[in-house]
XYZ file of C-alpha atoms in Angstrom:
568
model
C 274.501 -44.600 -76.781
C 272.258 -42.700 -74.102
C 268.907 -43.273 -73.709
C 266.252 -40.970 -74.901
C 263.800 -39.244 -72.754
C 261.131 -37.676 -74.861
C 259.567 -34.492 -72.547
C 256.503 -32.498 -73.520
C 256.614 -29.050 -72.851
C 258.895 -26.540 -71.791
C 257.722 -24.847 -68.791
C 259.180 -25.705 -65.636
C 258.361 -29.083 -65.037
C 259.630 -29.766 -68.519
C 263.000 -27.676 -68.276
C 263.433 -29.228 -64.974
C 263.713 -32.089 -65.532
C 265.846 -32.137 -68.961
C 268.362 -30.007 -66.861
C 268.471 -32.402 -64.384
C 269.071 -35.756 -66.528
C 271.780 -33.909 -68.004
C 272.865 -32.897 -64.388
C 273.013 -36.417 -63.575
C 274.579 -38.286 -66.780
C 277.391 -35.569 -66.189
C 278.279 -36.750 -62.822
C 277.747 -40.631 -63.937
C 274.498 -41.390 -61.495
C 272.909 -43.878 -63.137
C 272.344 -44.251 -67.124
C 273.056 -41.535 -69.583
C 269.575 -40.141 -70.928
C 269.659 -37.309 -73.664
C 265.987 -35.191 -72.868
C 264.482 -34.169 -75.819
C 261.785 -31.447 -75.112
C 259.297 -30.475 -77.744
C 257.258 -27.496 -77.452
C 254.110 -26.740 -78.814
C 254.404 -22.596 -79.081
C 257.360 -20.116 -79.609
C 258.610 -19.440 -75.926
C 259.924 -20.858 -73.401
C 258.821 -20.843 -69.440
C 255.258 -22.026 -69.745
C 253.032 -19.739 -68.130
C 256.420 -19.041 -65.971
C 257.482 -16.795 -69.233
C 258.118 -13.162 -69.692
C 256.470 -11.362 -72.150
C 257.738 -8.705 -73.858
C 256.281 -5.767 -75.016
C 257.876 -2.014 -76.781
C 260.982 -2.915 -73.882
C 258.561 -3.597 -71.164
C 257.644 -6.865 -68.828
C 254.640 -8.861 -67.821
C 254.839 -11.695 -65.685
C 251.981 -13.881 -66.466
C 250.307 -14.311 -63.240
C 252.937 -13.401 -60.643
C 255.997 -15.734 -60.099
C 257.526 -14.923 -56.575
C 260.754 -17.537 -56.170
C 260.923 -19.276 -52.823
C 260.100 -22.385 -51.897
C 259.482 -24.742 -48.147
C 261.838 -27.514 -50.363
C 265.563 -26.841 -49.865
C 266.740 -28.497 -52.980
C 264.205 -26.404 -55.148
C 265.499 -23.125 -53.975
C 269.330 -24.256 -53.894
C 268.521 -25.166 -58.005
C 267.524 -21.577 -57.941
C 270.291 -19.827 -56.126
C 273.082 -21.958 -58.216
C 271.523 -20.518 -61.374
C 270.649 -16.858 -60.441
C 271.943 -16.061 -57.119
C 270.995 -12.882 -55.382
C 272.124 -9.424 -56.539
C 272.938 -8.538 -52.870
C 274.979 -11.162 -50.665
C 275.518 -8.782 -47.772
C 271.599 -9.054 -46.694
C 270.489 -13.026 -47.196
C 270.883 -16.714 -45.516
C 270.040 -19.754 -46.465
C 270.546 -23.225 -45.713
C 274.035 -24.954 -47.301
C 277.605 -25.295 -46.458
C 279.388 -21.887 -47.443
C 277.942 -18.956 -48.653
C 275.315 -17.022 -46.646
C 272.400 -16.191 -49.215
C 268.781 -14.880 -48.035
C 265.683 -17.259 -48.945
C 262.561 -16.701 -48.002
C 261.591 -20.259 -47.646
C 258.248 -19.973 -45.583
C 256.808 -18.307 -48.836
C 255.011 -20.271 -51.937
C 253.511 -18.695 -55.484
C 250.069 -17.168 -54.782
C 246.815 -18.484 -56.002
C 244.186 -16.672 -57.405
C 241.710 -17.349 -54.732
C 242.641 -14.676 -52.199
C 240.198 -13.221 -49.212
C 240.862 -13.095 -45.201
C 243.994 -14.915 -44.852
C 247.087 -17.215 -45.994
C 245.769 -20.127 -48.072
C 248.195 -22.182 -46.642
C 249.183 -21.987 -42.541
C 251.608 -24.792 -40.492
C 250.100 -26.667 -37.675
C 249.294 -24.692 -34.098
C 252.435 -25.231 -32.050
C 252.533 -24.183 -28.302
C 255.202 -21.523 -28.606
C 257.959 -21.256 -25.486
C 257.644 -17.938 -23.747
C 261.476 -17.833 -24.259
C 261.397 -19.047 -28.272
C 265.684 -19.358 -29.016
C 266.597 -16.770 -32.088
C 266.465 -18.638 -35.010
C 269.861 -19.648 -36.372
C 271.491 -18.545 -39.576
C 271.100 -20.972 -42.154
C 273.788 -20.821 -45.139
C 273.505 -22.747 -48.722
C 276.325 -23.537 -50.851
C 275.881 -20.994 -53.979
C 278.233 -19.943 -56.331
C 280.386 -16.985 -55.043
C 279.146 -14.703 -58.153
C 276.498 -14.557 -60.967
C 277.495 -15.659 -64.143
C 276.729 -12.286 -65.268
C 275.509 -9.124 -63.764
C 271.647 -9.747 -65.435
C 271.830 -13.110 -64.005
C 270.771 -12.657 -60.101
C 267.724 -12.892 -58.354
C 266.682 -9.513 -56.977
C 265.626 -9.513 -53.091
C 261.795 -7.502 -53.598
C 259.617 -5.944 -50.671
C 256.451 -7.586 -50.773
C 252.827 -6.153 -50.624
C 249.381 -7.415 -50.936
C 246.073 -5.462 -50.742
C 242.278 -6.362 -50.969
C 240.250 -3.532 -52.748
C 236.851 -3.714 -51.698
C 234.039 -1.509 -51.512
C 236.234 0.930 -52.967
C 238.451 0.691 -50.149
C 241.617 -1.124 -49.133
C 242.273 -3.900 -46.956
C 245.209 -5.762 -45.887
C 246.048 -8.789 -47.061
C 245.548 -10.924 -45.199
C 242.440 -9.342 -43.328
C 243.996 -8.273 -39.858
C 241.952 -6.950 -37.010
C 242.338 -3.074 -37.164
C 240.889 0.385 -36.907
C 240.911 0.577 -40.837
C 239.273 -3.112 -40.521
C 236.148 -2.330 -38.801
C 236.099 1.315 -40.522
C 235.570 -0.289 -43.728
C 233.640 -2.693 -42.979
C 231.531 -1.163 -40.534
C 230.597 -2.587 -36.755
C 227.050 -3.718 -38.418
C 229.360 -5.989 -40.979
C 232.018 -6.864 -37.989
C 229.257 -8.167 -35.646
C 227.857 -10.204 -38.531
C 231.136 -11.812 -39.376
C 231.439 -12.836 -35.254
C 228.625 -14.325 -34.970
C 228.242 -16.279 -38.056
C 231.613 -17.241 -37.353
C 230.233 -18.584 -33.779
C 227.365 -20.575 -35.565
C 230.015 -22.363 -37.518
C 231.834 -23.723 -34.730
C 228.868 -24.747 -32.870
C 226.868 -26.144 -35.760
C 229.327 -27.030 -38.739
C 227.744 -28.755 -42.300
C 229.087 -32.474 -41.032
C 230.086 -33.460 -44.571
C 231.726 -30.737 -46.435
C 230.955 -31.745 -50.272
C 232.209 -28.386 -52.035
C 234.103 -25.685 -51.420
C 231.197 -24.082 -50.168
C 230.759 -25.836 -47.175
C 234.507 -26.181 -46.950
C 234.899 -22.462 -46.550
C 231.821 -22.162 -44.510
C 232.829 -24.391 -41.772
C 236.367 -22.354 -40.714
C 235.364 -18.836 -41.373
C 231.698 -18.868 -41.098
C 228.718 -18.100 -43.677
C 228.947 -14.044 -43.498
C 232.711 -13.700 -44.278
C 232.350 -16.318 -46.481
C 229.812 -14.184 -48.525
C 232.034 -11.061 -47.820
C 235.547 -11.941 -49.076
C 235.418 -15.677 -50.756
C 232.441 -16.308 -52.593
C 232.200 -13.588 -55.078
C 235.600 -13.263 -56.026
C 236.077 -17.073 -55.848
C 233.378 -17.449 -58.209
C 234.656 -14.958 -60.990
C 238.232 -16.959 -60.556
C 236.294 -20.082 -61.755
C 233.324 -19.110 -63.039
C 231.472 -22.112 -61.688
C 229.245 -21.354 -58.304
C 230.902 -22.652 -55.345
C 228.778 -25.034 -54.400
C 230.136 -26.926 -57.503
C 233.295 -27.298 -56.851
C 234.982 -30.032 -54.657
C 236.013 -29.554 -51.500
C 239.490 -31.144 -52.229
C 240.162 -27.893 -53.631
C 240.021 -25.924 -50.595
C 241.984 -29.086 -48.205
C 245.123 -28.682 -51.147
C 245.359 -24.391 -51.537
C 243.548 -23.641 -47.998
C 244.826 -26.433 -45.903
C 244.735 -26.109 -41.993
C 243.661 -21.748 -42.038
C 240.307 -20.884 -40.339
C 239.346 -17.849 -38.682
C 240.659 -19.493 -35.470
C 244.006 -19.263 -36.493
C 244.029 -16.458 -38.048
C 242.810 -14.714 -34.777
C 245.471 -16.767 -32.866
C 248.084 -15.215 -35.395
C 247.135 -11.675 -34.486
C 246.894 -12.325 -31.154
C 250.557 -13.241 -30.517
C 251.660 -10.277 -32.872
C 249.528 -7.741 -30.687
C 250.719 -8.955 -27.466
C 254.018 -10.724 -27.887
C 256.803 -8.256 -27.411
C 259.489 -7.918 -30.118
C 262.874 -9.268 -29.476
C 265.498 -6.911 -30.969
C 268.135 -8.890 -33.018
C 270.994 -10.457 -31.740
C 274.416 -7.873 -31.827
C 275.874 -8.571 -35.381
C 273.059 -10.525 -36.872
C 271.703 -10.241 -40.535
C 268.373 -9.484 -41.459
C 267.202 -12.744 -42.742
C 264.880 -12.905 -45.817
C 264.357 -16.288 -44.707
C 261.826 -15.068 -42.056
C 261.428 -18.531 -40.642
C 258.971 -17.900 -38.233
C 256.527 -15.945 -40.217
C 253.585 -17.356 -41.631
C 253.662 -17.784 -45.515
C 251.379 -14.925 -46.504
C 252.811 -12.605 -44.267
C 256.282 -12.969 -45.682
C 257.514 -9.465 -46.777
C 260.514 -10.125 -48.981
C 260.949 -12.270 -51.531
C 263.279 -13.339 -54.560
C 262.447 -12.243 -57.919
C 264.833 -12.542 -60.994
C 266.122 -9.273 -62.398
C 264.153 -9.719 -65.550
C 261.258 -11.377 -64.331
C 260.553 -15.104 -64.533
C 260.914 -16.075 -68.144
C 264.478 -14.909 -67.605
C 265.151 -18.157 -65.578
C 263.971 -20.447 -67.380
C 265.539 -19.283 -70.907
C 268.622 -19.350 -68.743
C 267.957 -23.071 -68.314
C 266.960 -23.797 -71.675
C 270.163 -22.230 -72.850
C 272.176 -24.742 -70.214
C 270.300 -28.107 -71.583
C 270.914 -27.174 -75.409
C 274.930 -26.501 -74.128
C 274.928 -29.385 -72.438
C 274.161 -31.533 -75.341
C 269.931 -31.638 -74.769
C 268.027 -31.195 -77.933
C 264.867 -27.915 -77.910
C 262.077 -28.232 -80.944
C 259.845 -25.215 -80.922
C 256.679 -24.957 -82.568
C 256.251 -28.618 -82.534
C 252.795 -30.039 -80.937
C 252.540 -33.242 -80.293
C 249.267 -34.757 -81.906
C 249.809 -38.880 -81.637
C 251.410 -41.159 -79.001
C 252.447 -44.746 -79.863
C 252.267 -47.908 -77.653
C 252.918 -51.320 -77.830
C 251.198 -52.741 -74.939
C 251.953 -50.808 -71.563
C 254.901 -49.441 -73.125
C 255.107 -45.829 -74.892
C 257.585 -46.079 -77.600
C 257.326 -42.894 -79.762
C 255.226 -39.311 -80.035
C 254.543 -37.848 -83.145
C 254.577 -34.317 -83.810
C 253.242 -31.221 -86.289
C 255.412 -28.092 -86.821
C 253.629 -25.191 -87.565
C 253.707 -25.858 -91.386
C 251.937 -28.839 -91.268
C 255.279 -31.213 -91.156
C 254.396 -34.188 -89.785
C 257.926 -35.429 -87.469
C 258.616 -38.967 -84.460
C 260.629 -39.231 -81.842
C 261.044 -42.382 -80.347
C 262.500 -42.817 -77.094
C 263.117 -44.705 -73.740
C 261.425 -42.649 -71.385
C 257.999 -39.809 -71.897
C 257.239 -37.209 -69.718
C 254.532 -35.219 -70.640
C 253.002 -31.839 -68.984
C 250.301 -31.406 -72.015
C 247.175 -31.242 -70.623
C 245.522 -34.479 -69.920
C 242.597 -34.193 -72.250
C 244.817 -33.856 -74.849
C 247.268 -36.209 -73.715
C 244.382 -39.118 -73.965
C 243.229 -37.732 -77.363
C 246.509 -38.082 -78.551
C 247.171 -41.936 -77.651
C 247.529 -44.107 -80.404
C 246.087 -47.260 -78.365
C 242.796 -48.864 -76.959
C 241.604 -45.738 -74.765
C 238.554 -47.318 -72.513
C 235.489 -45.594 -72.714
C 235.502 -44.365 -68.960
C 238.784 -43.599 -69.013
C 238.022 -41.802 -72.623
C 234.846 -39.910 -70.789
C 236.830 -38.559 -67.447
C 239.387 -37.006 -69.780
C 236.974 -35.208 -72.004
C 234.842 -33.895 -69.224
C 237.844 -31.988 -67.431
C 237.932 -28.710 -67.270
C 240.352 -25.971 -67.173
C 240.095 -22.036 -66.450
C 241.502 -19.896 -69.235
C 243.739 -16.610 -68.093
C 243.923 -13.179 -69.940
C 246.028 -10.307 -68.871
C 245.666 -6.765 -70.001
C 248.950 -4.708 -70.114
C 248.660 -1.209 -69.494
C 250.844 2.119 -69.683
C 249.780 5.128 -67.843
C 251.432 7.925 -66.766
C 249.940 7.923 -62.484
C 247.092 6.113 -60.843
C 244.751 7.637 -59.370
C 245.411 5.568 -55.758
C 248.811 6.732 -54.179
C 250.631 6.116 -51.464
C 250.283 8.360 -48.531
C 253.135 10.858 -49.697
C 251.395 10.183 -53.266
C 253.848 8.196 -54.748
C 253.042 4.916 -56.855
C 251.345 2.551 -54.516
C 253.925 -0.134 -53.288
C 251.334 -3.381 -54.000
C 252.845 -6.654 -55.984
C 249.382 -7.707 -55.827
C 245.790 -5.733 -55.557
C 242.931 -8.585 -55.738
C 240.076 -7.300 -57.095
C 236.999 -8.259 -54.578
C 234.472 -5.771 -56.511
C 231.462 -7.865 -57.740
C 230.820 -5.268 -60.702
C 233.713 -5.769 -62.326
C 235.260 -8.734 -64.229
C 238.576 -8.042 -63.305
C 240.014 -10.076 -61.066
C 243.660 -9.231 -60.021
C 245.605 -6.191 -60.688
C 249.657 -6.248 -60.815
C 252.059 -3.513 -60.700
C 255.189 -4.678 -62.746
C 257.723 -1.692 -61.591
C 257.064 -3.211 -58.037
C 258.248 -7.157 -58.993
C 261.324 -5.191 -60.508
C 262.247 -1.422 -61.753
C 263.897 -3.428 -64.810
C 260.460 -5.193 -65.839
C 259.488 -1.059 -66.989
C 261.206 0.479 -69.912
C 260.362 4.059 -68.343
C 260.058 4.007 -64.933
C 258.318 7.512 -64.543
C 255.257 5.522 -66.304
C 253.175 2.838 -64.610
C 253.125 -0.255 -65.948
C 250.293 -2.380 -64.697
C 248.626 -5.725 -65.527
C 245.120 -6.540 -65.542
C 244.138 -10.118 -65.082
C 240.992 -12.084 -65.982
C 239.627 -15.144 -65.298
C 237.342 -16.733 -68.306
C 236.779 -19.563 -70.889
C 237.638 -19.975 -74.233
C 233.688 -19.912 -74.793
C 233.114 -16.222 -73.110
C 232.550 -13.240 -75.283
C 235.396 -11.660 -72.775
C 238.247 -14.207 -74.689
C 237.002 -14.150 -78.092
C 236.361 -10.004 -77.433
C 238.990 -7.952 -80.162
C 242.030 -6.677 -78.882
C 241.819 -3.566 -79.185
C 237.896 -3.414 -77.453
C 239.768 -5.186 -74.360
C 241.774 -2.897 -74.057
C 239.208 -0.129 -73.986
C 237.035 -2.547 -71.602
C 239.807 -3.214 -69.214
C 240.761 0.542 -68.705
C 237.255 1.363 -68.543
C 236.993 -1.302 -65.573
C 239.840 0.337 -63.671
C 238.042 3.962 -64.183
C 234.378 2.457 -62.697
C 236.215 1.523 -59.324
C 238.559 4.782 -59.095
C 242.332 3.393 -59.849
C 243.352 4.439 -63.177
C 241.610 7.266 -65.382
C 241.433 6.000 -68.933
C 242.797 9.254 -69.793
C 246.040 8.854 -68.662
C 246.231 5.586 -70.522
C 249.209 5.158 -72.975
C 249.485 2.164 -74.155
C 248.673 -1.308 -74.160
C 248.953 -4.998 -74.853
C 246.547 -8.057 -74.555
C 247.816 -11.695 -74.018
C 245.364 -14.603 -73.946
C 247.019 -18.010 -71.778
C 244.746 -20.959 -72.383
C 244.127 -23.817 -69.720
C 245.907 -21.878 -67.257
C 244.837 -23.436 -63.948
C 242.931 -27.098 -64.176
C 239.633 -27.169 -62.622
C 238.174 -29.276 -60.058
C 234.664 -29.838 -60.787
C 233.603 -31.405 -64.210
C 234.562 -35.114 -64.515
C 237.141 -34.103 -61.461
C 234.963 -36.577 -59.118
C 236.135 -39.400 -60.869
C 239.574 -38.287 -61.698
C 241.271 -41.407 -60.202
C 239.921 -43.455 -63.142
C 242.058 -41.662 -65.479
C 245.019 -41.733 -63.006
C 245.051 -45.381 -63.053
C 244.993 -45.835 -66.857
C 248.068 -43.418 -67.381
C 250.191 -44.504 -64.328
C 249.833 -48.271 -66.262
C 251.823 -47.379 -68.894
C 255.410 -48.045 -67.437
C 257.847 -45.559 -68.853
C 255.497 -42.314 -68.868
C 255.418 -40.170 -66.430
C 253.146 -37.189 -65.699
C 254.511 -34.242 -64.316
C 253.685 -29.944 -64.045
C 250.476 -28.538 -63.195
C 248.231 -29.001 -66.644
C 250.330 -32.734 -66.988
C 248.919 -33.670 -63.651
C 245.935 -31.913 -63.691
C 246.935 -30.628 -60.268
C 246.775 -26.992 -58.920
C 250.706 -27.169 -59.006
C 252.564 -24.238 -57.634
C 255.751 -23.788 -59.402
C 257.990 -25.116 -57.038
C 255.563 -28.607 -56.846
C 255.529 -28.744 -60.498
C 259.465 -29.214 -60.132
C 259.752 -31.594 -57.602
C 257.563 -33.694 -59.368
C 260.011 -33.478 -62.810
C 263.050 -33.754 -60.046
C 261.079 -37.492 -58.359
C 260.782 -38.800 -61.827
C 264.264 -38.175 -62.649
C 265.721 -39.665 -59.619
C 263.455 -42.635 -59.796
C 264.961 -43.594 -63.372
C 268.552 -42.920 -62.193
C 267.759 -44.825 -59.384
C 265.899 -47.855 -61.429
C 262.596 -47.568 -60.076
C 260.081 -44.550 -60.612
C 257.053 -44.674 -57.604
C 254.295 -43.340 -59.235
C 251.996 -42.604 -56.471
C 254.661 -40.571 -54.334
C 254.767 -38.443 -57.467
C 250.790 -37.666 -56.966
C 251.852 -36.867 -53.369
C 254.497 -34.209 -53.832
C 253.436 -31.622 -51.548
C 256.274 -28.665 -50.421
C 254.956 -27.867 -47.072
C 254.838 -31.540 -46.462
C 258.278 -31.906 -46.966
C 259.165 -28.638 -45.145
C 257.563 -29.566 -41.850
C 259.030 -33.238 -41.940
C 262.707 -31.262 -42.461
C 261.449 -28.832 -39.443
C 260.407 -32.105 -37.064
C 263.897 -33.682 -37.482
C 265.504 -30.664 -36.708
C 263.763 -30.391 -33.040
């Protein structure tokens, strides 16, 4: 008889990791384990899903596939490879695929540059092409819908009723918009921070401060940051900013421009591709990427399908409300279906990616009263996005055609809105019509604002209101529309976040359950971290021995620049 692994939730960390045990008690490495995944709603994906609305798309939030960890985009590419061979390469042992691997899922908190940048490297005045890299893939899609569509990519700031690149670069239409007054500002501020930085950065605040300087700080972070969470920016931890922002400051930004300006372009060797892979461009600057044909939801259904064929076991609409113990051993979950139904599963193994709050509120054992207090006093940011139809915008393209942004982030301060996506540009098939616009409106809010609890119908009204006041879409060419509310859509790091290690230690004690995903870790996961922390956990139990604390260390561009430094 297999063993059971019981697996709350199925978003990706969830499906991930039920695909994978299956992977691996098919190919005999280590002990059979049948995953059983419950699932507290009707769809699958998470906040990964697709919604789907009168045959057209939303992506909730923006999914763009590509990874810095090989083995999380080869998992993609074996399920969905790309639509168009001819163009991509990758790293493998047959098959020459593009990946843009030097790209990761965008956070919300957007302003002058990428929130994530490698270490400064002294760069030879003779840099070597880059060789092709090729990853085994399977020589077709298993159907025609199946495939991963290669996208051009484009990011704007609007601000002050104008557009700015993203990420801020140092141009005519720069300074124009922002004025030499505003430019000499910025420099100087920036000059202050260098020579006089806050010693012990406490919040994000400071953190921000101290590599871009106070004025550009006030300019393109602190406002918009601030509507994201909703909590001043002086209240949030630093820690925040050293996991999304990492190693970027003004400096480097600069130094980034610099080399673009002045360093001459190298045409391409005679016969080589154009690689999507774009290894030596800076994450945010990435201008392909992978996106699957019918946006992300498609993917993971796709997987769900393969774990139920492959002898897994799927329970929607069951929320798990109790978790049984016998000392530091978790031995059963109970859940509620919809109608009240009251239903166990025991098992061998738990992974769980329900939030942690209610993951402590649903143990059935001695909770201590810290441990009890740090779990109730975290707090999570709640998500709404506002689908809308229209036949134009009112901002075009030069040659007044629909404007080619993925992304617009929304820097007004009289506005709630925060981010603005235009579905026909992740993919033409995400738009039932594609002489309409099809557009998504994204706030940022609690479950206690009058904006979540507001009727449907009113946000609607509100939203295309809010895209009037700042000149992008006249409510009067509005069609349609639809309003979806996510809940605890990205976990927060202020609250009881200061003494989130208390918590940490209590759960890691119990030995067979495992934390994993973004709201099961409480971790500002992208979607490619979330998996590699479902993929650790699995190869830990096939292996005998899960390390906990490696899981809490999963980090992609970790793992990218240690492959990159055994390359050299």
């Amino acid at each position: 008889m297999p063993k059971r692994a019981i697996i709350i939730g199925a978003g990706p960390a969830g499906l991930t990791a039920a695909l994978e045990f299956l992977r691996k008690s098919a190919r005999g490495q280590g002990e059979a384990v049948q995953p059983i995944i419950l699932e507290a709603s009707q769809e699958i994906g998470g906040i990964s899903r697709t919604i789907r609305y009168k045959g057209n798309r939303m992506d909730i939030g923006g999914h763009r596939f590509f990874s810095k960890s090989d083995r999380v985009m080869q998992w993609w590419m074996e399920l969905m490879p790309p639509a168009d061979a001819a163009e991509i390469s990758y790293q493998g042992k047959q098959r020459t695929v593009a990946v843009p691997d030097d790209i990761h899922e965008e956070p919300p908190l957007r302003g002058m540059g990428p929130l994530s940048h490698e270490p400064e490297q002294e760069e030879p005045e003779d840099e070597p092409p880059t060789p092709t890299v090729i990853v085994e893939a399977p020589a077709a899609p298993e159907s025609s819908d199946l495939v991963m569509l290669i996208r051009p990519r484009k990011s704007r700031i609007y601000y002050l009723r104008k557009f700015f690149d993203y990420p801020i670069k140092l141009t005519g239409n720069t300074i124009k918009n922002l004025g030499l007054v505003r430019m000499a500002k910025i420099g100087v501020s920036y000059v202050m921070s260098r020579v006089s930085p806050i010693k012990e950065e406490k919040s994000l605040e400071d953190f921000l401060i101290n590599r871009f300087g106070r004025e550009l700080y006030l300019t393109f972070f602190k406002s918009y940051t601030e509507k994201v969470w909703g909590t001043p920016c002086d209240k949030i931890s630093a820690e925040w900013g050293a996991q999304r922002i990492k190693g970027l400051s003004l400096t480097t930004a600069l130094k980034h421009f610099l080399r673009k300006t002045f360093t001459p372009s190298k045409p391409p060797a005679a016969g080589a591709q154009s690689d999507v892979a774009q290894k030596g461009t800076d994450t945010s600057l990435i201008e392909r990427f992978l996106y699957p044909k019918f946006g992300p939801g498609q993917l993971w259904e796709h997987v769900a399908e393969k774990v139920v064929a492959m002898g897994g076991e799927i329970h929607m609409g069951l929320k798990v409300v109790g978790i049984e113990a016998t000392g530091n051993t978790v031995t059963a979950v109970e859940a509620v279906t919809e109608t009240g139904e009251r239903v166990r599963f025991s098992g061998d193994y738990f992974l769980s990616t329900m939030p942690m709050r209610d993951l402590v509120r649903a143990m059935r054992t001695d909770v201590p009263a810290n441990v009890r207090e740090v779990a109730e006093g975290l707090e999570y940011r709640d998500f709404i996005t506002v689908g809308i139809l229209a036949n134009k915008l009112d901002v075009t393209e030069s040659d007044k055609t629909l404007i080619k942004d993925t992304w617009i982030y929304i820097q007004e301060p009289d506005v709630l809105l925060g981010r603005l996506q235009i579905f026909n540009n992740w993919s033409p098939y995400m738009v039932s019509d594609p002489s309409k616009v099809w557009i998504g409106l994204e706030y940022f809010c609690y479950e206690t604002d009058p904006l979540w609890k507001m009727p449907d119908e009113e946000l609607k009204q509100f939203a295309a209101r809010e895209l009037e006041k700042i000149g992008i879409l006249r409510t009067a060419e509005v069609l349609d529309a639809h309003v979806v509310r996510v809940p605890k859509t990205y976990p927060a790091y202020f609250g009881s976040y200061d003494r989130f290690d208390e918590l940490r230690s209590w759960t890691d004690g119990f030995d067979n359950l495992f934390l994993v995903g973004r709201n099961g870790m409480h971790k500002y996961n992208n979607q490619d971290h979330s998996m590699l922390t479902a993929m650790a956990v699995v190869d830990g139990i096939a292996a005998g021995h899960v390390e906990k604390s490696a899981l809490w260390s999963i980090n992609t561009e970790q793992e990218y620049h240690e492959e990159k430094s055994q390359k050299r």
